[in-house]
Short mmCIF file of C-alpha atoms in Angstrom, two decimals:
data_model
loop_
_atom_site.label_atom_id
_atom_site.label_comp_id
_atom_site.label_asym_id
_atom_site.label_seq_id
_atom_site.Cartn_x
_atom_site.Cartn_y
_atom_site.Cartn_z
CA MET R 1 116.29 13.62 14.00
CA LYS R 2 114.35 14.95 16.96
CA LYS R 3 111.69 16.29 14.59
CA LEU R 4 111.37 12.87 12.96
CA LYS R 5 110.84 11.20 16.33
CA LEU R 6 108.24 13.82 17.21
CA TYR R 7 106.33 13.21 13.97
CA CYS R 8 106.38 9.46 14.56
CA LEU R 9 105.07 9.90 18.09
CA ILE R 10 102.23 12.10 16.88
CA GLY R 11 101.40 9.52 14.18
CA PHE R 12 101.24 6.66 16.70
CA ILE R 13 98.97 8.68 18.98
CA GLY R 14 96.61 9.48 16.04
CA VAL R 15 96.41 5.85 14.98
CA GLY R 16 95.65 4.81 18.56
CA LEU R 17 92.82 7.31 18.82
CA LEU R 18 91.31 6.08 15.54
CA LEU R 19 91.45 2.46 16.66
CA GLN R 20 89.80 3.36 19.97
CA ALA R 21 86.86 5.10 18.22
CA TRP R 22 86.32 2.48 15.50
CA PRO R 23 84.27 -0.15 17.47
CA THR R 24 81.69 2.43 18.55
CA GLN R 25 81.19 3.62 14.98
CA ALA R 26 80.98 0.05 13.69
CA GLY R 27 78.40 -0.80 16.36
CA ASN R 28 76.33 2.19 15.36
CA LEU R 29 76.46 1.09 11.75
CA GLN R 30 75.22 -2.37 12.70
CA LYS R 31 72.37 -1.04 14.84
CA THR R 32 71.06 1.43 12.28
CA PRO R 33 69.40 -0.38 9.37
CA PRO R 34 69.75 1.09 5.92
CA PRO R 35 66.96 3.46 4.94
CA SER R 36 65.67 1.09 2.26
CA SER R 37 65.01 -1.70 4.81
CA VAL R 38 62.83 0.40 7.13
CA ARG R 39 59.18 -0.65 6.64
CA THR R 40 56.31 1.65 7.44
CA PRO R 41 52.98 0.02 8.37
CA ALA R 42 50.58 -0.13 5.41
CA LYS R 43 47.61 2.15 5.80
CA THR R 44 44.27 0.35 5.82
CA PRO R 45 41.92 2.12 3.41
CA ALA R 46 38.99 3.66 5.19
CA LYS R 47 35.69 1.92 4.53
CA ARG R 48 33.27 4.05 2.60
CA SER R 49 29.82 3.94 4.07
CA ARG R 50 26.91 3.92 1.64
CA PRO R 51 24.91 7.12 1.52
CA ARG R 52 21.69 6.93 3.48
CA ALA R 53 19.63 7.24 0.32
CA GLU R 54 21.21 4.03 -1.04
CA ARG R 55 20.73 1.93 2.09
CA ILE R 56 17.88 -0.56 1.96
CA GLN R 57 15.41 -0.23 4.78
CA LEU R 58 15.19 -3.68 6.32
CA GLU R 59 12.47 -3.11 8.91
CA LEU R 60 8.89 -2.15 8.19
CA ARG R 61 6.49 -0.26 10.36
CA PRO R 62 3.23 -2.10 11.20
CA GLU R 63 1.26 -0.14 8.60
CA GLN R 64 3.88 -0.93 5.94
CA THR R 65 3.74 -4.62 6.83
CA MET R 66 -0.04 -4.60 6.49
CA ALA R 67 0.21 -2.83 3.11
CA ALA R 68 2.75 -5.40 1.89
CA LEU R 69 0.53 -8.28 3.04
CA LYS R 70 -2.44 -6.72 1.28
CA ASN R 71 -0.49 -6.36 -1.97
CA TRP R 72 0.68 -9.95 -1.61
CA VAL R 73 -2.86 -11.28 -1.17
CA PHE R 74 -4.32 -9.35 -4.09
CA LEU R 75 -1.40 -9.40 -6.54
CA CYS R 76 0.72 -12.47 -5.80
CA ALA R 77 -1.54 -14.98 -4.07
CA PRO R 78 -3.72 -15.47 -7.17
CA CYS R 79 -0.86 -17.52 -8.62
CA HIS R 80 1.19 -18.54 -5.57
CA THR R 81 -1.60 -18.88 -2.93
CA VAL R 82 -1.72 -16.85 0.27
CA GLN R 83 0.77 -19.21 1.94
CA ALA R 84 3.06 -19.15 -1.13
CA ILE R 85 2.90 -22.92 -1.60
CA GLY R 86 2.25 -22.59 -5.33
CA THR R 87 -0.37 -23.58 -7.89
CA GLU R 88 -0.31 -24.63 -11.52
CA ASN R 89 -0.06 -20.93 -12.37
CA GLY R 90 2.87 -20.11 -10.09
CA PRO R 91 5.60 -22.08 -8.28
CA ALA R 92 5.95 -22.53 -4.54
CA LEU R 93 7.97 -19.74 -2.96
CA LEU R 94 7.95 -21.09 0.60
CA GLY R 95 7.91 -24.57 2.07
CA GLU R 96 9.45 -27.86 0.96
CA LYS R 97 8.76 -27.36 -2.74
CA ALA R 98 10.32 -23.90 -2.90
CA ARG R 99 13.41 -23.96 -5.11
CA LYS R 100 15.29 -21.11 -3.45
CA ARG R 101 15.06 -18.16 -1.12
CA PHE R 102 15.29 -14.67 -2.53
CA THR R 103 17.13 -11.67 -1.14
CA VAL R 104 15.55 -8.23 -0.94
CA ALA R 105 17.71 -7.03 -3.84
CA GLU R 106 16.67 -9.99 -6.03
CA LEU R 107 12.99 -9.51 -5.26
CA LYS R 108 13.13 -5.80 -6.05
CA LYS R 109 14.63 -6.56 -9.47
CA ILE R 110 11.98 -9.19 -10.21
CA PHE R 111 9.13 -6.93 -9.11
CA ALA R 112 10.47 -3.98 -11.12
CA ALA R 113 10.96 -5.93 -14.37
CA PRO R 114 9.25 -9.36 -14.22
CA ASP R 115 9.53 -9.80 -17.98
CA GLU R 116 13.34 -9.76 -17.71
CA HIS R 117 13.12 -12.76 -15.37
CA GLY R 118 10.80 -14.85 -17.52
CA LEU R 119 7.66 -13.66 -15.71
CA SER R 120 5.89 -11.59 -18.34
CA GLU R 121 2.52 -12.86 -17.07
CA ALA R 122 3.19 -11.00 -13.79
CA ILE R 123 3.54 -7.59 -15.48
CA PRO R 124 -0.14 -6.60 -14.98
CA ALA R 125 0.14 -7.28 -11.25
CA PHE R 126 3.36 -5.44 -10.53
CA ARG R 127 2.40 -2.54 -12.78
CA LYS R 128 -0.03 -1.60 -10.00
CA LEU R 129 2.82 -0.96 -7.54
CA ASN R 130 5.18 2.00 -7.30
CA ALA R 131 8.87 1.64 -6.35
CA LYS R 132 8.20 2.16 -2.64
CA GLN R 133 5.47 -0.49 -2.58
CA ARG R 134 7.70 -2.95 -4.45
CA GLU R 135 10.49 -2.41 -1.93
CA GLU R 136 8.15 -2.90 1.03
CA LEU R 137 6.78 -6.10 -0.51
CA ALA R 138 10.34 -7.36 -1.12
CA ILE R 139 11.46 -6.59 2.45
CA TRP R 140 8.36 -8.24 3.90
CA PHE R 141 8.60 -11.41 1.82
CA ALA R 142 12.36 -11.80 2.37
CA THR R 143 11.73 -12.17 6.12
CA LEU R 144 9.41 -15.16 5.64
CA LYS R 145 10.76 -18.66 6.21
CA LYS R 146 7.73 -20.94 6.03
CA PRO R 147 4.13 -20.79 4.74
CA GLU R 148 2.77 -20.43 8.27
CA ASP R 149 4.57 -17.08 8.59
CA ILE R 150 1.94 -15.52 6.31
CA VAL R 151 -1.09 -14.74 8.41
CA ALA R 152 -3.86 -12.78 6.71
CA ALA R 153 -6.46 -11.02 8.81
CA THR R 154 -9.77 -12.82 9.10
CA ASP R 155 -11.53 -9.96 7.36
CA PHE R 156 -9.27 -10.25 4.30
CA PRO R 157 -11.20 -11.55 1.30
CA ASN R 158 -9.94 -14.47 -0.69
CA PRO R 159 -7.34 -13.63 -3.35
CA PRO R 160 -8.90 -12.67 -6.67
CA PRO R 161 -8.54 -14.96 -9.66
CA PHE R 162 -5.52 -13.98 -11.70
CA ILE R 163 -7.76 -13.11 -14.63
CA PHE R 164 -9.25 -10.32 -12.47
CA VAL R 165 -5.76 -8.97 -11.69
CA GLN R 166 -4.93 -8.96 -15.40
CA GLN R 167 -8.17 -7.59 -16.81
CA CYS R 168 -9.98 -5.66 -14.08
CA ALA R 169 -7.53 -4.42 -11.43
CA GLY R 170 -6.36 -1.50 -13.58
CA CYS R 171 -9.70 0.28 -13.10
CA HIS R 172 -11.14 -1.37 -10.00
CA ALA R 173 -7.85 -1.84 -8.06
CA PRO R 174 -6.41 -5.24 -7.16
CA ASP R 175 -8.54 -5.37 -4.01
CA ALA R 176 -11.67 -4.25 -5.94
CA THR R 177 -12.05 -1.10 -3.82
CA GLY R 178 -12.22 1.08 -6.92
CA ASN R 179 -10.01 3.51 -8.78
CA ILE R 180 -11.17 4.74 -12.18
CA GLY R 181 -13.98 2.22 -11.93
CA PRO R 182 -16.36 1.85 -8.97
CA ASN R 183 -15.86 -0.10 -5.77
CA LEU R 184 -17.05 -3.66 -6.38
CA TYR R 185 -17.74 -4.60 -2.78
CA ASN R 186 -21.39 -5.60 -2.29
CA VAL R 187 -21.90 -5.68 -6.06
CA SER R 188 -23.97 -8.84 -5.55
CA LYS R 189 -26.50 -6.76 -3.61
CA ARG R 190 -26.93 -4.45 -6.58
CA ARG R 191 -26.91 -7.01 -9.40
CA ASP R 192 -27.54 -10.73 -9.63
CA ARG R 193 -24.98 -13.21 -10.98
CA THR R 194 -26.49 -13.34 -14.47
CA GLU R 195 -26.42 -9.58 -14.75
CA ILE R 196 -22.79 -9.39 -13.58
CA LEU R 197 -21.81 -12.00 -16.16
CA LYS R 198 -23.50 -9.98 -18.93
CA LEU R 199 -21.89 -6.79 -17.64
CA ILE R 200 -18.41 -8.30 -18.01
CA GLU R 201 -19.12 -9.54 -21.52
CA ASP R 202 -20.94 -6.44 -22.77
CA PRO R 203 -21.48 -3.53 -20.34
CA ALA R 204 -23.97 -1.77 -22.65
CA SER R 205 -26.30 -4.78 -22.55
CA VAL R 206 -27.10 -4.08 -18.89
CA GLY R 207 -27.40 -0.33 -19.16
CA ILE R 208 -23.79 0.84 -18.67
CA LYS R 209 -23.75 3.92 -20.91
CA SER R 210 -20.18 5.03 -20.25
CA ASN R 211 -17.64 3.76 -22.75
CA ILE R 212 -14.88 3.70 -20.13
CA MET R 213 -15.44 0.03 -19.38
CA PRO R 214 -14.39 -2.13 -22.32
CA THR R 215 -16.11 -5.31 -23.38
CA PHE R 216 -14.48 -8.58 -22.35
CA SER R 217 -16.09 -10.82 -24.92
CA GLU R 218 -12.69 -12.46 -25.49
CA LEU R 219 -12.87 -14.01 -22.03
CA SER R 220 -14.25 -17.51 -21.89
CA GLU R 221 -17.45 -18.20 -20.00
CA GLU R 222 -15.40 -20.10 -17.42
CA GLU R 223 -13.13 -17.09 -16.86
CA ARG R 224 -16.09 -14.75 -16.46
CA LYS R 225 -17.68 -17.13 -13.96
CA GLU R 226 -14.40 -17.27 -12.05
CA ILE R 227 -14.46 -13.48 -11.70
CA VAL R 228 -18.12 -13.41 -10.66
CA ASN R 229 -17.62 -16.20 -8.11
CA TRP R 230 -15.01 -14.04 -6.42
CA LEU R 231 -16.95 -10.77 -6.67
CA VAL R 232 -19.97 -12.17 -4.86
CA THR R 233 -17.75 -12.92 -1.84
CA LEU R 234 -16.87 -9.23 -1.43
CA THR R 235 -19.12 -7.96 1.31
CA LYS R 236 -18.52 -5.49 4.08
#
C-alpha cells in the first residue's frame, strides 16, 4: 500500500513538471515559423555590360565631325540639300516637313544597305564610305535637330549634282579631289566648257588616250551640262 502511494506521488510530480514546461515549448513553436514559410530575398540578376567593342561611340572628335559634314555635303546633299530640307530627288530629313527623326542605329542600317530600305538610288553614294565613315555620319546626323544646325564652311563647294555622284565619284571621288581619275579642281582653267562636255560624252574625241575613263554617251545633254556647271565652280 505504501508503494502504491509512493508511485502515485511520483506520477503527480511528473505530470506537474510537464504542465509547467508546456507553455514555454508552445510559445517557442508559435514564434518559430515552419521552414517552408521562410522567404529568402530574391537575387537581382547582375546587369551585363556590353563589351567595349559593341558600344556605339556617341561623340565625335572635331576632325571626325568635319569628315562627316564633308561626306554629307558631297554624298547626301545632292538629293536632300545641305540643310536637309529635301528636293524632288530626296525627302526632307530636318525641319517641318521631315517625317521622322532617325536614331544612330537606324541610320547605320540605312547607310550600310540602302536598297533594303527602298533607297536603291543611294547605293552609289554610300558605296564610297567604309563602316567607320558610315558610323561617323550616322552619329553626326543623329545629333541634328533643325536645318540651321548644319553649317558648312565657306570654302566648301556646292554639292555636286547627283548624276556626278552616281557616274563620276567612283574615279574622281565625291568631292572631285581625285582617286583613280585626276583631281577635277580648276579643270575649267585647263579646258573650256565645250571641251569638258565632249570629254564626258567621248573622252577620245578630246585626246584622252587612256581607256580607263568610259564614255557617257547615255547621259542626256542636260545631265552633262549639269555636271559641267558644277565642275567649273571648283577652284582653289
